[in-house]
Amino acid sequence: MNTAKASNITVNTLAGLTSAYSTALPGDTIKIANGTYDWGAINIINTNGTYSSAWIVVMAQQRDSVIFTGTTYFWFQGTRVHVTGFRFANGNAGTNAVMAFRASSTKLSNYCRISNITFDNYNTRSTGDTTENEWVGIFGTNNRLDHCTFINKCNARATVVVWYSTATFPNKSVSTYHRIDSNYFHYRTFMGGNGGETIRVGVGNNSRTDGYNTIEYNLFEDCVQTEPEIVSNKSANNTYRYNTFKNCNGGLTLRMGRYCKVYGNYFINNDATKTGSYGIRIIDKGQDRKSTR
């Protein structure tokens, strides 16, 4: 039996990335050459992967040595695609998610992974600005966000948002089964009121949707906002475990959604200025809170 040989290609232009990605097959690796790039909208589509195929990898030539800045944002559609190693620094994506597990509202990513990405000061104009965007928008199903660093976000909307389709409202949306794990969130500020969470899982219209998402092994440090919710749950049947909240002005809030599991988390406050620090706030029924310190 003949076996196709995986390809490994290095690109340094947006056109090169778009072309290589559209034709990449499972097992292929696309590297972006080290450098600093202002490419505006990166919007790439691949339909060659399956949930059980080998990964299609899009990566930095060297971790943290491919820097996206200016107005660059990165949206991709695919199945079993792994995007890793980039740095977004001192830029402004406007109202767009800086990275999104989709290329458009109908071209979503499934069974994909974003890892080892650094997001640093990728904000709209200033603290309290009314322009909203998340740094990572999670769409589709069975995706993973892990080992990323998020620092110095000051504008509105949560840093990471798990989105559901509202097309089925008032009925449930599709369950998502995402995993958000092993990330570092530091110095998230927003003093404009609602909309400054670090992670939000769902929205009010989908709060009865069974998400089956797992949020685990994340570190939240010095995350502050006026409405003190560091993590805001707004869907059902999610699990929050083994996370650490250190010197945060807020806590973990099961604001909407039922039958979530919360256990093994740590809440540490040795900063007297963080007067809004708390552990878990529980709303609605069926929530399962086990050992938390």
Short mmCIF file of C-alpha atoms in Angstrom, two decimals:
data_model
loop_
_atom_site.label_atom_id
_atom_site.label_comp_id
_atom_site.label_asym_id
_atom_site.label_seq_id
_atom_site.Cartn_x
_atom_site.Cartn_y
_atom_site.Cartn_z
CA MET A 1 0.00 0.00 0.00
CA ASN A 2 1.34 3.46 -0.90
CA THR A 3 1.56 5.99 1.92
CA ALA A 4 1.57 9.71 1.16
CA LYS A 5 4.53 11.54 2.65
CA ALA A 6 3.67 14.43 4.97
CA SER A 7 4.91 17.80 3.77
CA ASN A 8 6.65 20.53 5.75
CA ILE A 9 6.50 24.02 4.27
CA THR A 10 7.70 27.42 5.55
CA VAL A 11 5.89 30.60 4.50
CA ASN A 12 6.44 34.31 5.17
CA THR A 13 3.45 35.95 3.47
CA LEU A 14 -0.29 35.89 4.08
CA ALA A 15 -0.86 34.65 0.53
CA GLY A 16 1.60 31.83 1.12
CA LEU A 17 -0.10 30.83 4.37
CA THR A 18 -3.58 30.93 2.82
CA SER A 19 -2.54 28.78 -0.14
CA ALA A 20 -0.58 26.25 1.90
CA TYR A 21 -3.34 25.90 4.48
CA SER A 22 -6.14 25.39 1.96
CA THR A 23 -4.37 22.37 0.42
CA ALA A 24 -2.73 20.91 3.55
CA LEU A 25 -3.44 17.26 4.27
CA PRO A 26 -3.46 15.44 7.63
CA GLY A 27 0.11 15.08 8.82
CA ASP A 28 1.32 18.25 7.06
CA THR A 29 3.06 21.10 8.91
CA ILE A 30 3.04 24.75 7.88
CA LYS A 31 5.61 26.98 9.57
CA ILE A 32 5.55 30.76 9.52
CA ALA A 33 9.08 32.13 9.37
CA ASN A 34 10.37 34.09 12.34
CA GLY A 35 9.55 37.78 12.12
CA THR A 36 7.06 40.50 12.98
CA TYR A 37 3.94 40.70 10.82
CA ASP A 38 0.97 43.04 10.44
CA TRP A 39 -1.27 41.02 8.14
CA GLY A 40 -4.69 42.36 9.10
CA ALA A 41 -7.33 39.64 8.71
CA ILE A 42 -5.96 36.11 8.56
CA ASN A 43 -8.97 34.05 7.50
CA ILE A 44 -8.03 30.56 6.35
CA ILE A 45 -10.08 27.49 5.42
CA ASN A 46 -9.22 23.80 5.19
CA THR A 47 -11.65 20.91 4.66
CA ASN A 48 -9.24 17.98 4.50
CA GLY A 49 -9.08 16.81 8.12
CA THR A 50 -11.38 14.46 10.02
CA TYR A 51 -11.93 13.99 13.75
CA SER A 52 -9.63 10.93 13.75
CA SER A 53 -7.01 12.01 11.21
CA ALA A 54 -3.46 13.13 11.90
CA TRP A 55 -3.05 16.78 12.84
CA ILE A 56 -2.61 19.56 10.33
CA VAL A 57 -0.16 21.86 12.15
CA VAL A 58 0.23 25.61 11.71
CA MET A 59 3.11 26.81 13.84
CA ALA A 60 5.78 29.42 14.43
CA GLN A 61 9.22 28.57 13.15
CA GLN A 62 10.33 29.17 16.73
CA ARG A 63 7.96 29.69 19.62
CA ASP A 64 7.35 33.38 20.45
CA SER A 65 9.55 34.43 17.51
CA VAL A 66 6.64 34.98 15.13
CA ILE A 67 4.99 38.17 16.39
CA PHE A 68 1.65 39.40 15.10
CA THR A 69 0.92 43.06 15.74
CA GLY A 70 -0.94 46.04 14.29
CA THR A 71 -4.45 44.99 13.26
CA THR A 72 -3.69 41.29 12.77
CA TYR A 73 -6.23 38.70 13.84
CA PHE A 74 -6.28 34.97 13.09
CA TRP A 75 -9.45 33.02 12.25
CA PHE A 76 -9.36 29.47 10.92
CA GLN A 77 -11.76 26.72 9.90
CA GLY A 78 -10.77 23.08 9.91
CA THR A 79 -10.93 19.69 11.58
CA ARG A 80 -7.95 18.35 13.59
CA VAL A 81 -5.91 21.52 13.10
CA HIS A 82 -3.30 22.51 15.69
CA VAL A 83 -2.21 26.18 15.78
CA THR A 84 0.76 26.83 18.06
CA GLY A 85 3.69 29.02 19.04
CA PHE A 86 2.70 32.56 17.99
CA ARG A 87 2.77 35.83 19.89
CA PHE A 88 0.21 38.64 19.57
CA ALA A 89 1.64 41.83 21.05
CA ASN A 90 0.73 45.51 21.25
CA GLY A 91 -1.92 45.34 18.56
CA ASN A 92 -5.60 46.09 18.13
CA ALA A 93 -8.11 43.76 16.47
CA GLY A 94 -11.00 46.19 16.89
CA THR A 95 -14.27 44.30 17.41
CA ASN A 96 -12.81 41.04 16.07
CA ALA A 97 -11.69 38.12 18.19
CA VAL A 98 -7.89 38.00 18.06
CA MET A 99 -8.10 34.24 17.43
CA ALA A 100 -11.24 32.28 16.62
CA PHE A 101 -12.09 28.65 16.03
CA ARG A 102 -13.97 29.63 12.88
CA ALA A 103 -13.50 31.39 9.56
CA SER A 104 -17.06 32.74 9.42
CA SER A 105 -20.42 32.24 11.11
CA THR A 106 -20.99 29.06 9.07
CA LYS A 107 -17.41 27.75 8.77
CA LEU A 108 -16.58 26.44 12.25
CA SER A 109 -13.65 24.42 13.57
CA ASN A 110 -14.08 21.06 15.27
CA TYR A 111 -11.57 18.82 17.09
CA CYS A 112 -8.96 21.60 16.82
CA ARG A 113 -6.37 22.96 19.22
CA ILE A 114 -4.76 26.33 19.98
CA SER A 115 -1.73 26.05 22.26
CA ASN A 116 1.40 27.91 23.36
CA ILE A 117 0.16 31.29 22.13
CA THR A 118 1.04 34.50 23.98
CA PHE A 119 -1.43 37.41 23.99
CA ASP A 120 0.02 40.60 25.45
CA ASN A 121 -1.64 44.03 25.44
CA TYR A 122 -3.76 43.36 22.34
CA ASN A 123 -6.35 45.95 23.25
CA THR A 124 -8.51 48.65 21.84
CA ARG A 125 -7.51 52.17 22.75
CA SER A 126 -7.57 52.37 26.54
CA THR A 127 -8.86 51.02 29.82
CA GLY A 128 -12.65 51.26 29.92
CA ASP A 129 -13.01 51.67 26.15
CA THR A 130 -16.49 50.64 24.97
CA THR A 131 -15.13 48.69 21.98
CA GLU A 132 -15.58 44.98 22.80
CA ASN A 133 -13.68 41.95 21.63
CA GLU A 134 -12.49 38.68 23.08
CA TRP A 135 -8.97 37.42 22.60
CA VAL A 136 -10.09 33.86 21.83
CA GLY A 137 -13.54 32.94 20.55
CA ILE A 138 -14.27 29.22 20.84
CA PHE A 139 -16.83 27.96 18.32
CA GLY A 140 -17.65 24.53 16.96
CA THR A 141 -17.24 21.40 19.08
CA ASN A 142 -14.52 19.34 20.78
CA ASN A 143 -11.84 22.03 20.65
CA ARG A 144 -9.00 22.64 23.09
CA LEU A 145 -7.29 25.86 24.29
CA ASP A 146 -4.21 25.09 26.36
CA HIS A 147 -0.83 26.30 27.60
CA CYS A 148 -1.46 29.88 26.43
CA THR A 149 -0.53 33.11 28.20
CA PHE A 150 -2.97 36.03 28.44
CA ILE A 151 -1.65 39.25 29.96
CA ASN A 152 -2.67 42.91 30.07
CA LYS A 153 -6.20 42.88 28.69
CA CYS A 154 -8.08 46.06 29.59
CA ASN A 155 -10.98 46.47 27.16
CA ALA A 156 -14.51 45.06 27.31
CA ARG A 157 -15.67 41.48 26.77
CA ALA A 158 -14.24 38.38 28.37
CA THR A 159 -10.73 37.28 27.47
CA VAL A 160 -11.95 33.85 26.36
CA VAL A 161 -15.55 33.15 25.30
CA VAL A 162 -17.26 29.84 24.53
CA TRP A 163 -19.98 30.66 22.01
CA TYR A 164 -23.18 28.80 21.15
CA SER A 165 -25.51 29.35 18.24
CA THR A 166 -28.60 31.37 19.13
CA ALA A 167 -30.49 30.08 16.07
CA THR A 168 -32.19 27.33 18.10
CA PHE A 169 -33.39 29.63 20.91
CA PRO A 170 -35.51 29.01 22.99
CA ASN A 171 -34.48 25.38 22.46
CA LYS A 172 -31.06 24.09 23.41
CA SER A 173 -28.05 24.61 21.19
CA VAL A 174 -25.51 21.92 20.23
CA SER A 175 -23.30 20.65 23.08
CA THR A 176 -19.70 21.78 22.64
CA TYR A 177 -17.37 19.49 24.68
CA HIS A 178 -14.48 22.00 24.74
CA ARG A 179 -11.46 21.85 27.04
CA ILE A 180 -9.75 24.98 28.38
CA ASP A 181 -6.73 23.94 30.41
CA SER A 182 -3.27 24.83 31.66
CA ASN A 183 -3.42 28.52 30.70
CA TYR A 184 -2.04 31.56 32.54
CA PHE A 185 -4.20 34.67 32.88
CA HIS A 186 -2.49 37.70 34.40
CA TYR A 187 -3.45 41.31 34.97
CA ARG A 188 -6.85 41.46 33.38
CA THR A 189 -8.45 44.85 34.14
CA PHE A 190 -11.76 46.37 33.10
CA MET A 191 -13.43 49.07 35.12
CA GLY A 192 -16.42 49.68 32.86
CA GLY A 193 -18.85 47.31 34.61
CA ASN A 194 -20.26 44.14 33.06
CA GLY A 195 -18.15 42.49 30.39
CA GLY A 196 -14.75 42.10 32.01
CA GLU A 197 -14.67 38.40 32.81
CA THR A 198 -11.61 36.33 32.08
CA ILE A 199 -13.53 33.27 30.86
CA ARG A 200 -17.20 33.18 29.95
CA VAL A 201 -18.81 29.88 29.01
CA GLY A 202 -22.03 30.59 27.13
CA VAL A 203 -24.57 33.39 26.98
CA GLY A 204 -27.93 33.93 28.64
CA ASN A 205 -30.01 32.70 25.69
CA ASN A 206 -28.22 29.35 25.77
CA SER A 207 -28.01 28.87 29.52
CA ARG A 208 -30.02 25.63 29.36
CA THR A 209 -27.72 24.15 26.73
CA ASP A 210 -25.65 21.21 27.98
CA GLY A 211 -22.10 22.32 27.28
CA TYR A 212 -20.07 19.45 28.77
CA ASN A 213 -17.01 21.74 28.72
CA THR A 214 -14.06 21.22 31.07
CA ILE A 215 -12.11 24.17 32.48
CA GLU A 216 -9.13 22.89 34.46
CA TYR A 217 -5.55 23.55 35.65
CA ASN A 218 -5.66 27.27 34.80
CA LEU A 219 -3.97 30.02 36.87
CA PHE A 220 -5.75 33.36 37.24
CA GLU A 221 -3.59 36.05 38.84
CA ASP A 222 -4.37 39.74 39.48
CA CYS A 223 -7.55 39.68 37.43
CA VAL A 224 -9.71 42.67 38.40
CA GLN A 225 -12.96 44.19 37.21
CA THR A 226 -15.86 46.25 38.54
CA GLU A 227 -18.35 43.39 38.38
CA PRO A 228 -16.27 40.74 40.10
CA GLU A 229 -16.64 37.62 37.96
CA ILE A 230 -13.37 36.08 36.88
CA VAL A 231 -15.10 33.03 35.43
CA SER A 232 -18.76 33.30 34.44
CA ASN A 233 -20.70 30.14 33.68
CA LYS A 234 -23.75 30.56 31.42
CA SER A 235 -24.46 27.04 30.20
CA ALA A 236 -25.22 23.66 31.80
CA ASN A 237 -23.25 20.56 32.74
CA ASN A 238 -19.76 22.07 32.70
CA THR A 239 -16.87 21.07 34.97
CA TYR A 240 -14.51 23.52 36.73
CA ARG A 241 -11.66 21.77 38.52
CA TYR A 242 -8.07 22.23 39.70
CA ASN A 243 -7.92 25.94 38.85
CA THR A 244 -6.10 28.51 41.01
CA PHE A 245 -7.34 32.07 41.58
CA LYS A 246 -4.65 34.27 43.13
CA ASN A 247 -5.23 37.88 44.20
CA CYS A 248 -8.22 38.32 41.93
CA ASN A 249 -10.98 40.84 42.50
CA GLY A 250 -13.72 38.27 41.98
CA GLY A 251 -14.23 34.54 41.83
CA LEU A 252 -15.94 31.69 40.01
CA THR A 253 -19.62 32.40 39.35
CA LEU A 254 -22.21 29.86 38.26
CA ARG A 255 -24.34 32.71 37.03
CA MET A 256 -26.63 30.83 34.63
CA GLY A 257 -26.88 27.18 33.72
CA ARG A 258 -27.51 24.13 35.85
CA TYR A 259 -25.86 20.90 36.96
CA CYS A 260 -22.26 22.10 36.81
CA LYS A 261 -19.48 20.44 38.80
CA VAL A 262 -16.93 22.53 40.73
CA TYR A 263 -14.17 20.87 42.73
CA GLY A 264 -10.48 20.94 43.55
CA ASN A 265 -10.03 24.70 42.95
CA TYR A 266 -7.85 27.01 45.07
CA PHE A 267 -8.63 30.62 45.97
CA ILE A 268 -5.70 32.63 47.40
CA ASN A 269 -5.76 36.26 48.47
CA ASN A 270 -2.79 37.88 50.21
CA ASP A 271 -3.43 41.32 48.70
CA ALA A 272 -5.55 43.54 50.95
CA THR A 273 -6.50 45.77 48.01
CA LYS A 274 -8.46 42.95 46.38
CA THR A 275 -11.59 43.57 48.44
CA GLY A 276 -13.87 41.85 45.92
CA SER A 277 -12.12 38.52 46.16
CA TYR A 278 -14.33 35.51 46.81
CA GLY A 279 -14.55 31.81 46.03
CA ILE A 280 -17.65 30.41 44.34
CA ARG A 281 -20.98 32.14 43.78
CA ILE A 282 -23.79 29.72 43.01
CA ILE A 283 -27.03 30.58 41.23
CA ASP A 284 -29.69 28.19 39.89
CA LYS A 285 -30.18 24.55 40.80
CA GLY A 286 -28.37 21.26 40.59
CA GLN A 287 -24.86 22.62 41.01
CA ASP A 288 -22.35 20.23 42.56
CA ARG A 289 -19.69 21.91 44.69
CA LYS A 290 -17.14 19.54 46.19
CA SER A 291 -13.86 20.15 47.97
CA THR A 292 -12.54 23.64 47.24
CA ARG A 293 -10.01 25.64 49.24
#
